Amino acid sequence: MSALKKSVLVLLITSLAGCGQQLVEFGNSSGGDAGTTTPPPPAGATAPTVTATNPGNGLTSLCIPAQINATFSAAMDPLTIDGTHFTLTSPGPASVAGAVTYDAATRVAHFAPASGLVGNTLYTATITTGAKDQAGTALASDKVWSFTTSASLCVMPVNLRSLSSFVAVSGAGLTNSNTQLPAVTTLNGDVGLNPTATCMSDGSICNPPAGAPKITGNLYANDPAGKASAAKADLISAYNDAQGRPSNATIVSNLDGQILAAGVYTSGSTMDLAVNGTLTLDAKGDQNAVWIFQLGSALTANTGSKVVLINGAKAANVFWAIGSSSTLGSNVDFKGTVLAQASNSVGTGSKVEGRLVCTTGAITLLSNVITLPAP
């Protein structure tokens, strides 16, 4: 090939290469639609957080808990919620031995000490950044909180068993009168009557759900399935459990004006709330705080009195074990499960968040609202 032909060939190849590069650059430009376009990086993932702890941070004089809990903002990888990443320490170099579990349904991690915690001691719980959500995103920083125990163990709730779905149970029937029409008595839960199955409202047989009182659950009156009978048996067990707990303090009758921390409170005779009186139950930030009141005889909450729950206290964790009967006056705002040996009577317009259950006597209602407590 002559020198001239070689020069022409080199020039042609160079020109074609330049055109090809321009085509590639055009295809990769922002205006092109070529499949080689690189997508932008994904936005940063949100790190999970600990939204609540129990015990809470900074609590003092806390009853000794059976376990320490932490609630997460997102579903976590259970393989990262373990004894390496969730620890408990007290003064000294060694960590507290314990087992860590994770409840996926509630997003709660539990630390259960291998042996009971010590009273009057500062403890520090830590969840490290080794804890990750199901997308593999770690906590942004360690979660650290502390609490100081008292000398007493935490009180556990009374086990209600099948009784938990019942708002009212009695051994001698239920009688209602709607004294504040158009308002009628409403029972927000199941009702069990055993052995006396009588349910009367203003002289007529109860006819739920259309009749009065309104019963949003089921009425079991010596039913073939035996649910009323089972509830009655569990009522007796719950009463015996509550009355059998070791007492923290003795109360001399009058509850008015008292602010009580969680515990077991005992009166060999009666307990009373004065007219327009107030009893305050203070959980001090402990959502599992429990109150048990043991009475040798009767409970009386006079007209306009109320039970007030503060700092995380729950009606579901308040129990009244009464040796005879309970009597709530008119316009009372009451909290807790009433476990009476004899009867329960409620005055006009009063409300109960809890349960009215009694072993041998009847329940008497007057335009009331009785509602199962939130868990």
Tab-separated table of C-alpha atoms in Angstrom:
chain	number	residue	atom	x	y	z
A	1	MET	CA	0.000	0.000	0.000
A	2	SER	CA	1.349	3.426	-0.979
A	3	ALA	CA	2.094	6.061	1.656
A	4	LEU	CA	-0.848	8.154	0.393
A	5	LYS	CA	-3.368	5.317	0.831
A	6	LYS	CA	-2.076	4.599	4.357
A	7	SER	CA	-2.554	8.227	5.347
A	8	VAL	CA	-6.140	8.273	4.051
A	9	LEU	CA	-6.958	5.045	5.932
A	10	VAL	CA	-5.579	6.371	9.246
A	11	LEU	CA	-7.580	9.590	8.847
A	12	LEU	CA	-10.797	7.634	8.181
A	13	ILE	CA	-10.370	5.392	11.253
A	14	THR	CA	-9.667	8.406	13.473
A	15	SER	CA	-12.811	10.169	12.240
A	16	LEU	CA	-15.022	7.119	12.863
A	17	ALA	CA	-13.624	6.706	16.386
A	18	GLY	CA	-14.438	10.329	17.157
A	19	CYS	CA	-18.027	9.923	15.962
A	20	GLY	CA	-18.454	6.799	18.087
A	21	GLN	CA	-17.249	8.635	21.194
A	22	GLN	CA	-19.730	11.451	20.505
A	23	LEU	CA	-22.580	8.915	20.197
A	24	VAL	CA	-21.649	7.327	23.510
A	25	GLU	CA	-21.458	10.712	25.214
A	26	PHE	CA	-24.850	11.712	23.753
A	27	GLY	CA	-26.421	8.454	24.935
A	28	ASN	CA	-25.145	9.066	28.477
A	29	SER	CA	-26.272	12.683	28.639
A	30	SER	CA	-29.207	13.831	30.795
A	31	GLY	CA	-31.402	14.219	27.750
A	32	GLY	CA	-30.828	10.649	26.512
A	33	ASP	CA	-32.824	7.497	27.403
A	34	ALA	CA	-30.097	4.925	27.187
A	35	GLY	CA	-30.274	2.032	29.659
A	36	THR	CA	-26.820	2.773	31.013
A	37	THR	CA	-28.002	5.806	33.069
A	38	THR	CA	-26.818	5.437	36.699
A	39	PRO	CA	-29.636	6.017	39.296
A	40	PRO	CA	-29.023	8.436	42.193
A	41	PRO	CA	-28.035	6.866	45.526
A	42	PRO	CA	-30.976	6.013	47.858
A	43	ALA	CA	-31.872	8.404	50.655
A	44	GLY	CA	-30.343	7.601	54.038
A	45	ALA	CA	-32.280	5.045	56.105
A	46	THR	CA	-33.916	6.202	59.339
A	47	ALA	CA	-32.184	4.759	62.376
A	48	PRO	CA	-34.447	2.957	64.870
A	49	THR	CA	-34.795	4.403	68.361
A	50	VAL	CA	-35.842	3.259	71.820
A	51	THR	CA	-39.175	5.006	72.392
A	52	ALA	CA	-39.875	3.848	75.962
A	53	THR	CA	-38.206	2.030	78.826
A	54	ASN	CA	-39.524	0.338	81.920
A	55	PRO	CA	-38.329	1.232	84.488
A	56	GLY	CA	-38.020	4.796	83.263
A	57	ASN	CA	-34.812	6.792	83.372
A	58	GLY	CA	-33.962	8.459	86.662
A	59	LEU	CA	-36.603	6.733	88.781
A	60	THR	CA	-35.689	6.372	92.441
A	61	SER	CA	-37.155	4.364	95.320
A	62	LEU	CA	-38.435	1.957	92.684
A	63	CYS	CA	-39.792	-1.417	93.748
A	64	ILE	CA	-37.430	-4.156	92.592
A	65	PRO	CA	-38.555	-5.126	89.053
A	66	ALA	CA	-38.642	-8.679	87.745
A	67	GLN	CA	-37.353	-7.525	84.359
A	68	ILE	CA	-36.214	-4.462	82.414
A	69	ASN	CA	-37.967	-3.603	79.144
A	70	ALA	CA	-37.285	-1.389	76.132
A	71	THR	CA	-39.698	-0.566	73.300
A	72	PHE	CA	-38.350	0.160	69.806
A	73	SER	CA	-39.697	2.460	67.097
A	74	ALA	CA	-39.287	-0.203	64.414
A	75	ALA	CA	-39.299	-3.968	64.012
A	76	MET	CA	-35.877	-5.191	65.086
A	77	ASP	CA	-33.662	-8.063	63.973
A	78	PRO	CA	-34.052	-10.486	66.905
A	79	LEU	CA	-30.557	-11.865	66.310
A	80	THR	CA	-29.148	-8.479	67.352
A	81	ILE	CA	-31.245	-8.191	70.516
A	82	ASP	CA	-29.140	-10.319	72.834
A	83	GLY	CA	-27.014	-10.262	75.962
A	84	THR	CA	-24.154	-8.595	74.104
A	85	HIS	CA	-26.185	-5.600	72.975
A	86	PHE	CA	-28.625	-5.299	75.913
A	87	THR	CA	-26.834	-5.219	79.271
A	88	LEU	CA	-27.486	-4.239	82.873
A	89	THR	CA	-24.809	-3.102	85.312
A	90	SER	CA	-24.627	-2.014	88.928
A	91	PRO	CA	-21.708	-0.323	90.709
A	92	GLY	CA	-18.703	-2.529	90.046
A	93	PRO	CA	-17.025	-3.982	86.963
A	94	ALA	CA	-19.289	-6.973	86.348
A	95	SER	CA	-22.514	-6.932	84.355
A	96	VAL	CA	-25.684	-8.397	85.828
A	97	ALA	CA	-26.293	-11.900	84.467
A	98	GLY	CA	-29.605	-12.330	82.717
A	99	ALA	CA	-31.548	-13.548	79.688
A	100	VAL	CA	-32.597	-11.249	76.842
A	101	THR	CA	-35.666	-11.917	74.696
A	102	TYR	CA	-37.452	-9.929	71.994
A	103	ASP	CA	-41.217	-9.827	71.356
A	104	ALA	CA	-41.711	-9.093	67.653
A	105	ALA	CA	-45.437	-8.387	68.056
A	106	THR	CA	-44.887	-5.532	70.517
A	107	ARG	CA	-41.312	-4.569	69.495
A	108	VAL	CA	-40.281	-4.896	73.148
A	109	ALA	CA	-36.958	-6.296	74.369
A	110	HIS	CA	-36.906	-7.894	77.825
A	111	PHE	CA	-33.918	-8.332	80.146
A	112	ALA	CA	-34.706	-10.863	82.893
A	113	PRO	CA	-32.037	-10.996	85.636
A	114	ALA	CA	-30.824	-14.496	86.432
A	115	SER	CA	-31.358	-13.736	90.127
A	116	GLY	CA	-33.285	-10.992	91.860
A	117	LEU	CA	-31.934	-7.460	91.769
A	118	VAL	CA	-30.670	-5.942	95.004
A	119	GLY	CA	-32.597	-3.294	96.913
A	120	ASN	CA	-31.356	0.276	97.382
A	121	THR	CA	-29.037	-0.036	94.381
A	122	LEU	CA	-28.364	2.087	91.285
A	123	TYR	CA	-28.637	0.103	88.030
A	124	THR	CA	-27.751	1.204	84.501
A	125	ALA	CA	-29.217	-0.452	81.396
A	126	THR	CA	-27.596	-0.103	77.980
A	127	ILE	CA	-28.683	-1.047	74.468
A	128	THR	CA	-25.778	-0.578	72.071
A	129	THR	CA	-25.621	0.322	68.399
A	130	GLY	CA	-25.170	-3.375	67.730
A	131	ALA	CA	-28.973	-3.588	67.874
A	132	LYS	CA	-30.350	-3.299	64.323
A	133	ASP	CA	-33.742	-3.174	62.672
A	134	GLN	CA	-34.850	-5.704	60.081
A	135	ALA	CA	-33.345	-3.583	57.310
A	136	GLY	CA	-29.959	-3.814	59.019
A	137	THR	CA	-29.943	-0.204	60.230
A	138	ALA	CA	-28.361	0.224	63.661
A	139	LEU	CA	-29.384	2.511	66.490
A	140	ALA	CA	-27.878	5.937	65.903
A	141	SER	CA	-26.316	5.866	69.374
A	142	ASP	CA	-26.297	3.752	72.509
A	143	LYS	CA	-29.453	3.979	74.644
A	144	VAL	CA	-28.487	4.308	78.319
A	145	TRP	CA	-30.815	4.765	81.287
A	146	SER	CA	-30.573	4.320	85.054
A	147	PHE	CA	-32.867	3.677	87.997
A	148	THR	CA	-32.503	3.112	91.732
A	149	THR	CA	-34.332	0.329	93.542
A	150	SER	CA	-35.969	0.455	96.948
A	151	ALA	CA	-35.956	-2.371	99.477
A	152	SER	CA	-39.306	-3.851	98.366
A	153	LEU	CA	-40.194	-6.166	95.499
A	154	CYS	CA	-42.637	-5.018	92.831
A	155	VAL	CA	-46.189	-6.262	93.319
A	156	MET	CA	-47.436	-8.537	90.540
A	157	PRO	CA	-50.998	-8.160	89.183
A	158	VAL	CA	-53.703	-10.499	90.447
A	159	ASN	CA	-54.248	-13.324	87.947
A	160	LEU	CA	-57.880	-13.002	86.826
A	161	ARG	CA	-57.840	-15.876	84.336
A	162	SER	CA	-61.235	-16.142	82.574
A	163	LEU	CA	-62.549	-13.308	84.736
A	164	SER	CA	-60.548	-10.817	82.657
A	165	SER	CA	-63.267	-10.434	79.975
A	166	PHE	CA	-66.053	-9.918	82.538
A	167	VAL	CA	-67.144	-6.476	83.666
A	168	ALA	CA	-69.636	-7.890	86.191
A	169	VAL	CA	-70.033	-11.256	87.944
A	170	SER	CA	-72.360	-12.052	90.827
A	171	GLY	CA	-73.673	-14.994	92.796
A	172	ALA	CA	-77.201	-13.608	93.302
A	173	GLY	CA	-78.122	-11.845	90.074
A	174	LEU	CA	-78.119	-8.272	88.829
A	175	THR	CA	-80.697	-5.515	89.308
A	176	ASN	CA	-80.713	-2.233	87.401
A	177	SER	CA	-82.837	0.915	87.380
A	178	ASN	CA	-82.332	3.707	84.871
A	179	THR	CA	-82.859	6.745	87.065
A	180	GLN	CA	-81.334	9.260	84.648
A	181	LEU	CA	-83.192	8.662	81.391
A	182	PRO	CA	-82.447	8.939	78.540
A	183	ALA	CA	-79.115	7.639	79.889
A	184	VAL	CA	-79.216	3.914	80.597
A	185	THR	CA	-76.772	1.633	82.358
A	186	THR	CA	-74.061	0.320	80.045
A	187	LEU	CA	-71.872	-2.678	80.823
A	188	ASN	CA	-68.901	-2.687	78.449
A	189	GLY	CA	-67.828	-6.320	78.731
A	190	ASP	CA	-69.177	-9.771	79.574
A	191	VAL	CA	-71.607	-10.382	82.442
A	192	GLY	CA	-71.736	-13.653	84.412
A	193	LEU	CA	-74.505	-14.667	86.829
A	194	ASN	CA	-74.050	-17.867	88.850
A	195	PRO	CA	-75.805	-19.618	90.507
A	196	THR	CA	-78.712	-17.124	90.534
A	197	ALA	CA	-79.300	-16.199	86.907
A	198	THR	CA	-81.784	-13.345	87.467
A	199	CYS	CA	-81.088	-10.126	85.555
A	200	MET	CA	-83.753	-7.444	86.046
A	201	SER	CA	-83.933	-3.870	84.749
A	202	ASP	CA	-86.757	-1.567	85.880
A	203	GLY	CA	-88.898	-4.592	86.665
A	204	SER	CA	-88.311	-6.372	83.353
A	205	ILE	CA	-86.013	-9.228	82.455
A	206	CYS	CA	-82.747	-8.032	80.903
A	207	ASN	CA	-82.780	-8.408	77.138
A	208	PRO	CA	-79.338	-7.487	75.813
A	209	PRO	CA	-78.142	-6.033	73.591
A	210	ALA	CA	-81.365	-4.164	72.671
A	211	GLY	CA	-82.745	-3.840	76.194
A	212	ALA	CA	-81.429	-2.195	79.312
A	213	PRO	CA	-78.909	-2.447	80.736
A	214	LYS	CA	-76.888	-2.363	77.556
A	215	ILE	CA	-74.354	-5.193	77.590
A	216	THR	CA	-71.724	-4.864	74.884
A	217	GLY	CA	-70.301	-8.310	75.626
A	218	ASN	CA	-72.147	-11.547	76.354
A	219	LEU	CA	-74.574	-12.330	79.161
A	220	TYR	CA	-73.782	-15.729	80.694
A	221	ALA	CA	-76.484	-16.823	83.141
A	222	ASN	CA	-75.807	-20.424	84.212
A	223	ASP	CA	-74.993	-21.040	80.560
A	224	PRO	CA	-74.460	-24.586	79.267
A	225	ALA	CA	-70.891	-23.753	78.263
A	226	GLY	CA	-70.129	-23.082	81.904
A	227	LYS	CA	-68.483	-19.688	81.338
A	228	ALA	CA	-70.351	-18.055	84.212
A	229	SER	CA	-69.392	-20.944	86.477
A	230	ALA	CA	-65.736	-20.725	85.398
A	231	ALA	CA	-65.696	-16.961	85.965
A	232	LYS	CA	-67.160	-17.470	89.429
A	233	ALA	CA	-64.444	-20.001	90.292
A	234	ASP	CA	-61.744	-17.650	88.991
A	235	LEU	CA	-63.281	-14.835	91.054
A	236	ILE	CA	-62.779	-16.884	94.210
A	237	SER	CA	-59.174	-17.680	93.214
A	238	ALA	CA	-58.451	-14.021	92.455
A	239	TYR	CA	-59.914	-12.894	95.784
A	240	ASN	CA	-57.809	-15.422	97.703
A	241	ASP	CA	-54.705	-14.374	95.756
A	242	ALA	CA	-55.254	-10.674	96.505
A	243	GLN	CA	-56.008	-11.233	100.189
A	244	GLY	CA	-52.976	-13.491	100.552
A	245	ARG	CA	-50.331	-10.992	99.392
A	246	PRO	CA	-47.833	-9.681	101.972
A	247	SER	CA	-48.834	-6.184	103.073
A	248	ASN	CA	-46.642	-3.080	102.596
A	249	ALA	CA	-48.680	-0.744	104.791
A	250	THR	CA	-51.727	-0.520	107.033
A	251	ILE	CA	-54.423	2.048	106.281
A	252	VAL	CA	-56.773	3.250	108.998
A	253	SER	CA	-60.028	3.483	107.083
A	254	ASN	CA	-59.901	6.961	105.530
A	255	LEU	CA	-58.516	7.088	101.971
A	256	ASP	CA	-59.375	10.740	101.341
A	257	GLY	CA	-56.462	12.962	100.310
A	258	GLN	CA	-53.915	10.157	100.215
A	259	ILE	CA	-51.352	9.823	97.418
A	260	LEU	CA	-50.216	6.212	97.301
A	261	ALA	CA	-47.324	4.598	95.462
A	262	ALA	CA	-47.701	1.038	94.223
A	263	GLY	CA	-48.009	-1.600	96.924
A	264	VAL	CA	-50.309	-3.731	99.068
A	265	TYR	CA	-52.423	-1.761	101.549
A	266	THR	CA	-54.394	-3.391	104.358
A	267	SER	CA	-57.256	-2.493	106.667
A	268	GLY	CA	-58.560	-5.014	109.159
A	269	SER	CA	-61.996	-3.419	108.868
A	270	THR	CA	-63.252	-0.786	106.383
A	271	MET	CA	-61.913	1.702	103.865
A	272	ASP	CA	-63.769	4.913	103.030
A	273	LEU	CA	-63.642	7.838	100.631
A	274	ALA	CA	-65.371	10.956	101.970
A	275	VAL	CA	-67.976	13.011	100.094
A	276	ASN	CA	-66.151	14.638	97.142
A	277	GLY	CA	-62.938	13.038	98.411
A	278	THR	CA	-59.993	11.999	96.248
A	279	LEU	CA	-57.614	9.040	96.398
A	280	THR	CA	-54.581	9.434	94.114
A	281	LEU	CA	-52.542	6.469	92.880
A	282	ASP	CA	-49.085	7.501	91.641
A	283	ALA	CA	-47.186	5.065	89.394
A	284	LYS	CA	-44.075	7.305	89.369
A	285	GLY	CA	-43.517	6.487	85.717
A	286	ASP	CA	-43.752	2.711	86.161
A	287	GLN	CA	-46.416	1.474	83.732
A	288	ASN	CA	-46.481	-1.899	85.518
A	289	ALA	CA	-47.181	-0.443	88.976
A	290	VAL	CA	-49.798	-2.462	90.913
A	291	TRP	CA	-52.029	-1.587	93.873
A	292	ILE	CA	-53.832	-4.186	95.984
A	293	PHE	CA	-56.210	-3.070	98.745
A	294	GLN	CA	-57.077	-5.708	101.355
A	295	LEU	CA	-60.212	-4.988	103.411
A	296	GLY	CA	-61.509	-6.991	106.336
A	297	SER	CA	-65.051	-5.765	105.710
A	298	ALA	CA	-66.662	-3.000	103.601
A	299	LEU	CA	-65.559	-0.386	101.069
A	300	THR	CA	-67.542	2.863	100.824
A	301	ALA	CA	-66.914	5.597	98.249
A	302	ASN	CA	-69.260	8.444	99.111
A	303	THR	CA	-71.058	10.829	96.737
A	304	GLY	CA	-68.795	12.725	94.346
A	305	SER	CA	-65.614	10.922	95.379
A	306	LYS	CA	-63.032	9.749	92.869
A	307	VAL	CA	-59.929	7.648	92.362
A	308	VAL	CA	-57.311	9.505	90.294
A	309	LEU	CA	-54.484	7.753	88.402
A	310	ILE	CA	-51.276	9.690	87.688
A	311	ASN	CA	-47.811	9.192	86.167
A	312	GLY	CA	-48.679	6.041	84.223
A	313	ALA	CA	-50.997	4.334	86.722
A	314	LYS	CA	-53.540	1.990	85.106
A	315	ALA	CA	-56.986	0.917	86.289
A	316	ALA	CA	-56.120	-2.600	85.070
A	317	ASN	CA	-53.505	-2.809	87.843
A	318	VAL	CA	-55.753	-1.755	90.745
A	319	PHE	CA	-57.454	-4.476	92.826
A	320	TRP	CA	-59.848	-4.210	95.790
A	321	ALA	CA	-60.250	-7.429	97.830
A	322	ILE	CA	-63.247	-6.742	100.070
A	323	GLY	CA	-64.269	-8.968	102.973
A	324	SER	CA	-67.945	-8.031	102.681
A	325	SER	CA	-69.554	-5.481	100.288
A	326	SER	CA	-68.701	-2.406	98.248
A	327	THR	CA	-70.958	0.654	98.117
A	328	LEU	CA	-70.294	3.472	95.658
A	329	GLY	CA	-72.417	6.595	96.097
A	330	SER	CA	-73.821	8.876	93.392
A	331	ASN	CA	-71.542	10.455	90.774
A	332	VAL	CA	-68.476	8.530	91.890
A	333	ASP	CA	-65.558	8.058	89.474
A	334	PHE	CA	-63.992	4.763	90.553
A	335	LYS	CA	-61.028	2.759	89.270
A	336	GLY	CA	-60.057	-0.888	89.667
A	337	THR	CA	-61.357	-4.437	89.920
A	338	VAL	CA	-63.673	-4.851	92.924
A	339	LEU	CA	-63.500	-8.414	94.306
A	340	ALA	CA	-66.213	-8.512	96.973
A	341	GLN	CA	-67.224	-11.469	99.095
A	342	ALA	CA	-70.838	-10.261	99.378
A	343	SER	CA	-72.403	-7.596	97.117
A	344	ASN	CA	-71.671	-4.514	94.995
A	345	SER	CA	-74.012	-1.513	94.761
A	346	VAL	CA	-73.480	1.642	92.714
A	347	GLY	CA	-75.287	4.982	93.080
A	348	THR	CA	-76.895	7.110	90.386
A	349	GLY	CA	-74.615	8.314	87.607
A	350	SER	CA	-71.417	6.723	88.899
A	351	LYS	CA	-68.768	5.322	86.568
A	352	VAL	CA	-66.328	2.474	87.098
A	353	GLU	CA	-63.269	1.708	84.980
A	354	GLY	CA	-62.630	-1.823	86.127
A	355	ARG	CA	-64.888	-4.670	87.252
A	356	LEU	CA	-67.639	-5.273	89.798
A	357	VAL	CA	-67.570	-8.914	90.851
A	358	CYS	CA	-68.964	-10.535	93.987
A	359	THR	CA	-69.143	-14.077	95.305
A	360	THR	CA	-72.445	-14.517	97.158
A	361	GLY	CA	-74.509	-11.338	96.770
A	362	ALA	CA	-76.080	-9.285	93.992
A	363	ILE	CA	-75.009	-6.303	91.902
A	364	THR	CA	-77.275	-3.228	92.032
A	365	LEU	CA	-76.893	-0.475	89.424
A	366	LEU	CA	-78.509	2.955	88.852
A	367	SER	CA	-77.782	4.549	85.452
A	368	ASN	CA	-74.101	3.619	85.529
A	369	VAL	CA	-71.320	2.986	83.040
A	370	ILE	CA	-69.009	0.085	83.902
A	371	THR	CA	-66.098	-0.353	81.486
A	372	LEU	CA	-63.326	-2.934	81.317
A	373	PRO	CA	-59.966	-1.245	81.938
A	374	ALA	CA	-57.488	-0.786	79.130
A	375	PRO	CA	-54.627	-3.312	79.385
